[in-house]
Every structure is written in structure tokens, then in C-alpha cells.
Short mmCIF file of C-alpha atoms in Angstrom, two decimals:
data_model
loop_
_atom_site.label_atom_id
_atom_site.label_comp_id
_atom_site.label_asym_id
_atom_site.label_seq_id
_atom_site.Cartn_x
_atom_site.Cartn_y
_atom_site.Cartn_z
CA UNK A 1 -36.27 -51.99 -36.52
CA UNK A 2 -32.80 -54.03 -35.38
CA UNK A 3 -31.02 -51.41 -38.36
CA UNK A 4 -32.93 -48.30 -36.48
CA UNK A 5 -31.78 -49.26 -32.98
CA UNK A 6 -28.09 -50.66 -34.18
CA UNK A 7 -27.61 -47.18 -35.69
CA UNK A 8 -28.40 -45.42 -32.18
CA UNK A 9 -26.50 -47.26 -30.44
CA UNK A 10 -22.97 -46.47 -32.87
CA UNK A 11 -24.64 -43.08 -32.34
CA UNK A 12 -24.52 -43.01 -28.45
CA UNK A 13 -21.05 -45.02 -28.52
CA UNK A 14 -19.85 -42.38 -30.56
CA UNK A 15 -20.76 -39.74 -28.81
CA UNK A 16 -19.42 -41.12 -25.36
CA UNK A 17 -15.73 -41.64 -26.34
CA UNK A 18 -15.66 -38.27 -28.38
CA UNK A 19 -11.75 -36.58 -27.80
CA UNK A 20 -11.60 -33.61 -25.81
CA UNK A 21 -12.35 -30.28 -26.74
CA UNK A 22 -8.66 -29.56 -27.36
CA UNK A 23 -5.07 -30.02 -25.93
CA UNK A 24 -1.63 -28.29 -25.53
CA UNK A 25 1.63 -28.79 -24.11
CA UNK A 26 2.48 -26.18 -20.70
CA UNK A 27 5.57 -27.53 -19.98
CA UNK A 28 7.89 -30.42 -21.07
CA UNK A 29 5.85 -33.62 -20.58
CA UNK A 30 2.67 -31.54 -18.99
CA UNK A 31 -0.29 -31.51 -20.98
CA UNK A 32 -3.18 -29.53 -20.28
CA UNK A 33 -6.96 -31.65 -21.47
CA UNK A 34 -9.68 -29.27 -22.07
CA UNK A 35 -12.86 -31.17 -21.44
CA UNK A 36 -16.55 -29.51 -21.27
CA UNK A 37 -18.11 -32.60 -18.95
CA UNK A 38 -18.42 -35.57 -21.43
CA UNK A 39 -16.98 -38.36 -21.84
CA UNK A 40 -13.95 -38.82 -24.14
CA UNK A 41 -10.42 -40.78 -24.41
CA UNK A 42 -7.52 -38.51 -24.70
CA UNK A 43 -3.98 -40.87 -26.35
CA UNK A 44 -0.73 -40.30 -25.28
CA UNK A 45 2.35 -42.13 -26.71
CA UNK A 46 5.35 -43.11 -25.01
CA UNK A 47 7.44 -43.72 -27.89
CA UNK A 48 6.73 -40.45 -29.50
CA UNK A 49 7.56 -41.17 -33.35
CA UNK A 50 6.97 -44.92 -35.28
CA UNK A 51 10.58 -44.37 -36.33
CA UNK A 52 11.83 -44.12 -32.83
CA UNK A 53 9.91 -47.17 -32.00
CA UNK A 54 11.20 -49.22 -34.76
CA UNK A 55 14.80 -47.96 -33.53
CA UNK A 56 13.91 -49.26 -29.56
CA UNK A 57 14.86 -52.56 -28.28
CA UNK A 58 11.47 -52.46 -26.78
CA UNK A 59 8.64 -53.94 -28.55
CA UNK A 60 4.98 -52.08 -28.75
CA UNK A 61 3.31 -55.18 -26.70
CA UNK A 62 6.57 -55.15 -24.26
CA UNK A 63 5.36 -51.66 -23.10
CA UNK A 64 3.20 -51.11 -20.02
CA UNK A 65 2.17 -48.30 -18.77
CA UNK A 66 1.14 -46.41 -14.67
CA UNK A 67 -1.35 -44.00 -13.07
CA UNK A 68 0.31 -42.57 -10.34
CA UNK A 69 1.96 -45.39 -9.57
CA UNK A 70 -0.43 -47.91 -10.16
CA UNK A 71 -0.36 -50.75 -13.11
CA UNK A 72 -2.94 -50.03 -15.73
CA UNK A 73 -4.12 -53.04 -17.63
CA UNK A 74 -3.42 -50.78 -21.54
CA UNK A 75 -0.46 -52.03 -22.54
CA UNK A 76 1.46 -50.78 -25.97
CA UNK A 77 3.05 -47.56 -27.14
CA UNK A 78 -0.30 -45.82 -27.18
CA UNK A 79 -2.71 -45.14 -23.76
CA UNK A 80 -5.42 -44.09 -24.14
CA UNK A 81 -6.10 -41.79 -20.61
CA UNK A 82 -10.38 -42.26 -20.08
CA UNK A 83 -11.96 -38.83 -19.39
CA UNK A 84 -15.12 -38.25 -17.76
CA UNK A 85 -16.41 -34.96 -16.42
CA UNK A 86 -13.07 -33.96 -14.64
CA UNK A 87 -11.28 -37.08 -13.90
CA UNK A 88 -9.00 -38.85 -16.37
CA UNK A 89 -6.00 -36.45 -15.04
CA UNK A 90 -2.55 -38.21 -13.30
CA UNK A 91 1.18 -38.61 -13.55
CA UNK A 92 1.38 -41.45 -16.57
CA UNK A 93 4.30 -43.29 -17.05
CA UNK A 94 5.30 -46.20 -19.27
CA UNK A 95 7.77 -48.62 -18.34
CA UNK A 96 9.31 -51.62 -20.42
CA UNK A 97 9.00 -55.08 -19.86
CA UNK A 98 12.07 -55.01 -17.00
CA UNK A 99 10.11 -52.24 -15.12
CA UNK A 100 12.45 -49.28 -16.75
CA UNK A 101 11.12 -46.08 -16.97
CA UNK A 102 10.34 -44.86 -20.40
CA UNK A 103 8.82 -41.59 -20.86
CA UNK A 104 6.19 -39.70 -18.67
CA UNK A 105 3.23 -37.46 -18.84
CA UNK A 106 1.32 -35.19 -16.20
CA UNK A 107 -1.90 -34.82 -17.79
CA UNK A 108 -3.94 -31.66 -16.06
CA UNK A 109 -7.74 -31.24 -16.79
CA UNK A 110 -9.07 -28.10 -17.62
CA UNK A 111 -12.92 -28.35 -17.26
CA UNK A 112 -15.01 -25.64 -19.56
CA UNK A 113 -15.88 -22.04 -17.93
CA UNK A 114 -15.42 -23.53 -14.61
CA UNK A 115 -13.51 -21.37 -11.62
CA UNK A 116 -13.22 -23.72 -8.57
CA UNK A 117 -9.69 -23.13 -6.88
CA UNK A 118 -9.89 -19.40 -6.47
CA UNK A 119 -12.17 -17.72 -4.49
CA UNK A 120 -13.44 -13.88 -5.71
CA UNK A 121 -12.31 -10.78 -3.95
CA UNK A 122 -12.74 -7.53 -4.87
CA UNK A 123 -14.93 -8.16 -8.10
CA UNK A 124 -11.24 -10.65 -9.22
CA UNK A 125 -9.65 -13.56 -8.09
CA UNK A 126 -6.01 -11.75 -8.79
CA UNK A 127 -5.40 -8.76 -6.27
CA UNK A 128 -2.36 -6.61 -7.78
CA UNK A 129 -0.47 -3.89 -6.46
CA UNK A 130 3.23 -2.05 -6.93
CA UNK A 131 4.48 0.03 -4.31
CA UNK A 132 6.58 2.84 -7.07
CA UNK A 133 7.33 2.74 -10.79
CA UNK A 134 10.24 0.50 -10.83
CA UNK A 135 8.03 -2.31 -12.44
CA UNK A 136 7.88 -4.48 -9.74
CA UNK A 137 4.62 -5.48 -8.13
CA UNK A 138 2.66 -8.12 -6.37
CA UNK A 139 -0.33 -10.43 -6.92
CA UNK A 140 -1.74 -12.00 -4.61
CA UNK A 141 -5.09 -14.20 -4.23
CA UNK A 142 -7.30 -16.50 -2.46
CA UNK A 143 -7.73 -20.02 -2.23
CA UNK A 144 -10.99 -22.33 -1.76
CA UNK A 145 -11.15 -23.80 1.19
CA UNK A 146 -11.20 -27.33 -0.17
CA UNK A 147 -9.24 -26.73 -3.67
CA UNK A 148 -5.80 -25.38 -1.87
CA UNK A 149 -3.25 -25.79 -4.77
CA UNK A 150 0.07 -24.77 -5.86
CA UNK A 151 1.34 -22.76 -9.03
CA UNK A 152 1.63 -24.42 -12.23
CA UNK A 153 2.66 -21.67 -14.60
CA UNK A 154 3.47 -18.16 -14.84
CA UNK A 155 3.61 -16.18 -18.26
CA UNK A 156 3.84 -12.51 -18.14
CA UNK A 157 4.21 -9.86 -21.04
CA UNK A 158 3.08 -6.68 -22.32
CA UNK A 159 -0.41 -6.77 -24.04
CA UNK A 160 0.65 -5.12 -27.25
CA UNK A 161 3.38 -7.88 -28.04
CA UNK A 162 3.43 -9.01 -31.19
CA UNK A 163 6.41 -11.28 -31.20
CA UNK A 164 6.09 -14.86 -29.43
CA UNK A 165 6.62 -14.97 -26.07
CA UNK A 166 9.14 -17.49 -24.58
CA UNK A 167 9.00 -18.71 -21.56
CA UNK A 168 10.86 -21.13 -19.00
CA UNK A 169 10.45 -21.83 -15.12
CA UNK A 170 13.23 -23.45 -12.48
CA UNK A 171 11.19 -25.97 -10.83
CA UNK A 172 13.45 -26.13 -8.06
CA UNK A 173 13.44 -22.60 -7.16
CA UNK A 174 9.84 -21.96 -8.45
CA UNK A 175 10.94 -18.82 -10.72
CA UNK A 176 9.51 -17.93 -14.41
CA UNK A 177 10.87 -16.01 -16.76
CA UNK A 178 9.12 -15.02 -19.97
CA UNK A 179 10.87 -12.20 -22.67
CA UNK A 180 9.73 -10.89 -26.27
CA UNK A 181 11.32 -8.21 -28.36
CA UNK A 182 9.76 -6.02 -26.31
CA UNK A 183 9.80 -7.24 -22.86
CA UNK A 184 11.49 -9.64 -19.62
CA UNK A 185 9.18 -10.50 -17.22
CA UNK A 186 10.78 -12.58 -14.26
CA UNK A 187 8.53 -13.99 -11.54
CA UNK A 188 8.47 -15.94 -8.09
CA UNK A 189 6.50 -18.02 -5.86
CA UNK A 190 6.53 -16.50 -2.15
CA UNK A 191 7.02 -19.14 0.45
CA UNK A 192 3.24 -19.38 1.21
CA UNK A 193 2.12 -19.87 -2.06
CA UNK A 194 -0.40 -17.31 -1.97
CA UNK A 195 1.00 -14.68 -4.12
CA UNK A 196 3.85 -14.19 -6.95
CA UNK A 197 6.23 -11.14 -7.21
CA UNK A 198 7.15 -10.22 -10.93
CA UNK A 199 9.37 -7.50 -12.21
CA UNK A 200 9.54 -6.07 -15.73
CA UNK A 201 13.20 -5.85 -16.05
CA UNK A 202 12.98 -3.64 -19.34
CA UNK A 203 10.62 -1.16 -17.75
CA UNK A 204 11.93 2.38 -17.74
CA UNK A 205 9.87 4.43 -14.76
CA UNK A 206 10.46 7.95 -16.59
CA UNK A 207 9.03 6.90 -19.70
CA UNK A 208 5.29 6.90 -20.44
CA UNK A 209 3.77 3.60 -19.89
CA UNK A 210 1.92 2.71 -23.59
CA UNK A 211 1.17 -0.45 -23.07
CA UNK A 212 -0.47 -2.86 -19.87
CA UNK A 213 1.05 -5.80 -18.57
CA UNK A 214 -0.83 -9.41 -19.35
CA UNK A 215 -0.32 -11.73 -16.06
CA UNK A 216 -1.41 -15.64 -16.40
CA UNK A 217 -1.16 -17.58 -13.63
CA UNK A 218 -2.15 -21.58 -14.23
CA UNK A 219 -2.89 -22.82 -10.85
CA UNK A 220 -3.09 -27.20 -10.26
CA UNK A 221 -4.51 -29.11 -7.62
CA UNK A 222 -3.32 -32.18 -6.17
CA UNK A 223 -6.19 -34.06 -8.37
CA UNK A 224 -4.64 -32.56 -11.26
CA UNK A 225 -7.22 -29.80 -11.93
CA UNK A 226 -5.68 -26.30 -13.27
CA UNK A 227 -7.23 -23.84 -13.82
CA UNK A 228 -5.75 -20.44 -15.33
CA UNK A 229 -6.03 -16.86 -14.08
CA UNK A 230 -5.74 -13.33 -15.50
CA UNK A 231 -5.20 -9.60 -15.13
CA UNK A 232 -3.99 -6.52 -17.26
CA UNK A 233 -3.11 -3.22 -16.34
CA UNK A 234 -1.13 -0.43 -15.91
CA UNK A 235 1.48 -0.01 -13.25
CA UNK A 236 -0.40 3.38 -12.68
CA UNK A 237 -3.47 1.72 -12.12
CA UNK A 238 -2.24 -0.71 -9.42
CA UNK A 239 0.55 1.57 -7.71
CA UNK A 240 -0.35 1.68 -3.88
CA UNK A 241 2.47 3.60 -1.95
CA UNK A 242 3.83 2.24 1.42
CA UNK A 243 2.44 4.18 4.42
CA UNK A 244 4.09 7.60 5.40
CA UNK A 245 6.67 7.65 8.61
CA UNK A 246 5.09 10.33 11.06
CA UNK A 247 7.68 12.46 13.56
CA UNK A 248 7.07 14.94 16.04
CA UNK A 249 8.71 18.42 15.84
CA UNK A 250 7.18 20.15 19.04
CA UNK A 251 3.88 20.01 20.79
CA UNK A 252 2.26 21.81 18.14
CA UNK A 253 3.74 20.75 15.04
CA UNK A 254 4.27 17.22 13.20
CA UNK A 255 6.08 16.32 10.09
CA UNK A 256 6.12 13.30 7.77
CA UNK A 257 8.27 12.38 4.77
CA UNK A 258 7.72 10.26 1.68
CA UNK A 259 8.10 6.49 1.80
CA UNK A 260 11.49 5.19 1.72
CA UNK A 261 10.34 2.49 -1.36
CA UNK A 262 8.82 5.63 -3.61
CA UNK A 263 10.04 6.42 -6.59
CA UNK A 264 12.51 9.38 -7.16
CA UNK A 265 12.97 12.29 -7.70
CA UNK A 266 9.82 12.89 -5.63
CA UNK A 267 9.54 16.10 -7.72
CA UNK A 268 8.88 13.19 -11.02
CA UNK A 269 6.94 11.20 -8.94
CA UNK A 270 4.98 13.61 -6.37
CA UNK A 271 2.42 12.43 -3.95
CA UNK A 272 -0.65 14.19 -2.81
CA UNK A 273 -1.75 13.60 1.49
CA UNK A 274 -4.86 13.05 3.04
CA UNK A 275 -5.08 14.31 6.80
CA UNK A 276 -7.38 13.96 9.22
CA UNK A 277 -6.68 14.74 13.38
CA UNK A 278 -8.90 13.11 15.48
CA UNK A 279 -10.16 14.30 18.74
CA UNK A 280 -11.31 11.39 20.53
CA UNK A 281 -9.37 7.77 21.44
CA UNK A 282 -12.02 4.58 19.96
CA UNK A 283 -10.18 2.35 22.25
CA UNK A 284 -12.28 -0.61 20.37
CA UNK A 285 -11.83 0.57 16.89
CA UNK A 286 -9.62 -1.82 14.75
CA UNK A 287 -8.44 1.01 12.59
CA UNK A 288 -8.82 4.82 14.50
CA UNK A 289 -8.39 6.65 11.02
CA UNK A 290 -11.09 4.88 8.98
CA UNK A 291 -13.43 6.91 11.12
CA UNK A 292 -12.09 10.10 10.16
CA UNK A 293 -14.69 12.31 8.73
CA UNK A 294 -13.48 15.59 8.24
CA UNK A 295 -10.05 15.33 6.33
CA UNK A 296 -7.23 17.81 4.65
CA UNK A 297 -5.44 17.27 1.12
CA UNK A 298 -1.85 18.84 1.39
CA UNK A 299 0.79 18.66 -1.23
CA UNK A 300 4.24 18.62 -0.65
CA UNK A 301 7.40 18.12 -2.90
CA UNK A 302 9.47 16.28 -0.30
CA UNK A 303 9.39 16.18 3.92
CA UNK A 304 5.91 17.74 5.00
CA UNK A 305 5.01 19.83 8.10
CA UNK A 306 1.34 20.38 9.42
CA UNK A 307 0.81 22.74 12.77
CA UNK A 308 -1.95 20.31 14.27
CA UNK A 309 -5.01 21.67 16.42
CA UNK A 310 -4.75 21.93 20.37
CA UNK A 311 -7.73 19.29 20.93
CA UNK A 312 -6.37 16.91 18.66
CA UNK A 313 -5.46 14.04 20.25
CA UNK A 314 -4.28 11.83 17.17
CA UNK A 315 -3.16 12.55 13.93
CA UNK A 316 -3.93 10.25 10.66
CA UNK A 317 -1.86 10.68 7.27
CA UNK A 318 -2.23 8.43 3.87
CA UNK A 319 -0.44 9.11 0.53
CA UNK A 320 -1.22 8.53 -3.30
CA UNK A 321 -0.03 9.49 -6.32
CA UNK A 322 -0.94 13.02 -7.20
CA UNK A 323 -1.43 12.32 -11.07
CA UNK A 324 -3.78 9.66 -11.43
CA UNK A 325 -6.61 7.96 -9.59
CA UNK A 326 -4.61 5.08 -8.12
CA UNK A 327 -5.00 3.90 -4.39
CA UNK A 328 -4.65 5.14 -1.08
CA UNK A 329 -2.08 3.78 1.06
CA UNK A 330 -2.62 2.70 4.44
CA UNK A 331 -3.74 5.17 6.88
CA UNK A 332 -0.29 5.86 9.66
CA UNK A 333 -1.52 6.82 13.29
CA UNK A 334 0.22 9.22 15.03
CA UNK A 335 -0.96 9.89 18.84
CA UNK A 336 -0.14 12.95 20.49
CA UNK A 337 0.57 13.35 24.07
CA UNK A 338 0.87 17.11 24.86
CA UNK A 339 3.47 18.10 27.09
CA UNK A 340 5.22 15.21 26.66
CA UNK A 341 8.53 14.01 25.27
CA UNK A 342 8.72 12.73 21.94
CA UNK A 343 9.36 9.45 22.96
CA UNK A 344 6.15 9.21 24.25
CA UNK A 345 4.15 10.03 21.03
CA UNK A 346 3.79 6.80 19.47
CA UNK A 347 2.68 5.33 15.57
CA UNK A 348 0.84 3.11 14.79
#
């Protein structure tokens, strides 16, 4: 009976300082800790090799070590960081016995199938979008209301890669730049922290695009939580162009040109309009146009014209790309005031 219950509890000792589920490095002295809830011990080292030890002045029991700042009572050239569920993550440092610094290690926990810092918009936490075919574009996204966090990591590349991609950040400018044979990526952080700009700087916008782009982005908390996000597509899939300027001509007649940030030749790169003229003024309405219910395709090479009804007291105009199923742009609001000056007719 004492063998039996000596034997369960190795068993349950065992099982409660198991080793994570796996590790890896993100970034010099940054180490990500996948953990799926249990309890485990993950070691780090602050001498990294036994030769390199034998070669310090410092001896093994001379070594102590920090959690953000605090002394931890683990002394020697291996710690031993205590997970459980999420915690166990921190900024570990190890110090001699005069209180010089060492080495260091930012451990981040990555907890199993969990999604916490982002919230979901749009059926995805990353919201992308390119305003032409110069391969730039945008992602943007939202955070949790109690999990606001900063960007870790950004690694960018073309799906059908084969080759390794290398990538490197500038902390103090927040920029990431990740190349293959095949591809350079370069990314930033926008002042809010809400949203990244990237641009393939070996994309070619007259060529056909063969293969999607991959974005990662590994987001951290200031409990030392990361978590990492995704997204692949085409640029055609994402384009969105900027909305159309809208000019008068004469009281009968309006004309509108493609946005200054779309690609050229517009003849390459043509876009297709949506209009819709509007009889009535919704003083209340937040957006006039998204009421529009009876609307006109036109297609146009370069600057458009449109002879506009005599009741119509506003005109709306979007643009898209005319060969593929991409999105809308914003609607542009163009009021008419008949008899009037052009200086009085006014967009919105």
C-alpha cells in the first residue's frame, strides 16, 4: 500500500513540473514559452556554454539572478523560470556576486489556442488594405480593452518562399525588415500602435502577382503575454482605392478624376464608378450616400463627366478596380446648388 501511494505521488510530482510544450528564440535574448495551462519549469542559463563558465572569473554559486528587478532566491548559472497557466514570464537577469550585470532574458508566454489581446473584426483580427499596386499597404487592428499591448515582431514574405527568411528589427525606430531570394519586406509601427505599414520593395505592379504575401505580427503585453497574428493575400484582394475628387463644370454637368495615389497608366490599371444622385438632403444621416438606392456603373479611362438630373440635389461617386472583385472606396459627396457659383457646391 505505502509502494502504491509512493508511486502516485512521483506520478503527480512528475506531472506538475513537466517542461513546456516547446520554446524558440524571437529575438536576441527573447524567448517565446509555449505552455498549454500546466505547470512546468522552463531553465535558462546565464553563462551559456560550461566552457565559457570555466573561462569566467565568476563562480556558478557566485551567480544570482532577478525578476524584473527583484532578487530571486535561485542562485547558480542555471534558473529555472516556474510556469503555471500563464505566469512564469519577466525580464530575467543574472548578476555576479558585485551586482554586475551578466546576461539577460525576456521570457514571453505563449498560452495554447488562446486569442486574448486582439479583438475580432470583420470575421479577422488583422484588417488589410493597399490603396494601388505599388506593394505597399496597411494593417491595422483592434485591441482588448484590458490587454492594450505593443508590437513584438514583424515577419513578412511571400507564401511560396522556399528559401529562409531573415529577418531583423531597429528597436529604436520600431522598423522590420525581412528578405529571401525572392522577396524584401520592410515594415513600421505607426505612432499609435494600432497598425503597421509594410512595403514589398521587390514587387513589380505590371507583372502578374503569383504568389500572396504571409504577414505575422507577434503582439506582447506588459505581463509578458504574446500572442501572434496572421493574414495572406493578394494585393488584388485587399486594394481599396482612395475616394474620387468631385468638380463642377456647369449647373448641369459634373466631372471627377482618378485618385491622385492610383496606380498608372490608368489605362493598366482602370477603375470602374458607381453613381448614385440623390434627391433629398438626410440632414441626420451620418453618411448621405449609403442610402443611395438606385445607382449607375460608368467606366472611364481617365477624367470622367456625368450630365446630372435637374432634381438632383447631391451627387455620390465611389471607385474600384474594374478587373477583380476588390473593395469599394469611400463614397465622395458632392452637393449641388443650382444657380450658384462653384464655390458654393461643396464635397464632402
Amino acid at each position: 500500500m505505502k509502494l502504491y501511494i509512493f508511486t502516485i505521488v512521483c506520478a503527480l510530482l512528475q506531472i506538475s513540473h513537466q517542461n513546456p510544450r516547446s520554446h524558440w528564440t524571437l529575438l536576441p535574448h527573447t524567448l517565446v514559452v509555449e505552455v498549454d495551462g500546466s505547470m512546468g519549469q522552463q531553465p535558462l542559463s546565464c553563462l551559456e556554454s560550461p566552457e565559457e563558465l570555466a573561462r569566467s572569473v565568476n563562480k556558478s554559486e557566485d551567480i544570482f539572478w532577478m525578476k524584473n528587478g527583484k532578487k530571486e532566491p535561485q542562485r547558480g548559472n542555471t534558473y529555472l523560470v516556474q510556469l503555471e497557466e500563464s505566469l512564469g514570464g519577466g525580464n530575467y537577469t543574472c548578476h555576479n556576486k558585485e551586482g554586475s550585470l551578466l546576461n539577460h532574458t525576456v521570457v514571453l508566454i505563449q498560452e495554447e489556442d488562446h486569442r486574448k489581446i486582439l479583438v475580432k473584426t470583420d470575421q479577422d483580427y488583422l484588417k488589410c488594405s493597399t490603396r494601388n499596386y505599388n506593394g505597399e499597404f496597411h494593417c491595422s487592428w483592434t485591441w482588448h480593452s484590458s490587454r492594450v499591448g505593443k508590437v513584438a515582431f514583424i515577419k513578412a514574405r511571400r507564401v511560396s518562399d522556399d528559401g529562409v527568411t531573415q529577418c531583423s528589427v531597429d528597436t529604436s525606430s520600431e522598423r522590420w525588415a525581412c528578405s529571401t531570394d525572392e522577396s524584401n519586406f520592410s515594415c513600421s509601427v505607426d505612432n499609435s500602435g494600432h497598425s503597421i505599414l509594410c512595403v514589398d520593395e521587390q514587387h513589380c505592379p505590371y507583372a502578374e502577382e503569383n504568389q500572396k504575401i504571409h504577414i505575422t505580427v507577434y503582439l506582447r503585453t506588459k505581463h509578458f503575454l504574446v500572442e501572434n497574428y496572421s493574414r495572406r493575400f493578394y494585393l488584388s484582394e485587399i486594394v481599396k482605392p482612395d475616394k474620387v475628387r468631385i468638380a463642377k463644370v456647369n449647373n448641369t454637368m459634373i466631372e471627377w478624376s482618378y485618385p491622385s495615389s492610383w496606380s498608372s497608366p490608368f489605362s493598366y490599371f482602370p477603375l470602374i464608378f458607381e453613381i448614385a444622385q440623390l434627391k433629398g438632403r438626410c440632414k441626420r444621416c451620418e453618411n448621405p450616400c449609403s442610402n443611395a438606392t438606385k445607382t449607375l456603373t460608368v467606366r472611364s479611362p481617365d477624367i470622367c463627366q456625368f450630365e446630372v438630373k435637374n432634381k438632383a440635389k447631391a451627387v455620390c461617386i465611389r471607385a474600384k478596380d474594374a478587373l477583380c472583385n476588390s473593395q469599394w472606396s469611400e463614397w465622395s459627396h458632392f452637393r449641388l446648388k443650382k444657380g450658384k457659383k462653384n464655390k458654393n457646391n461643396k464635397q464632402q
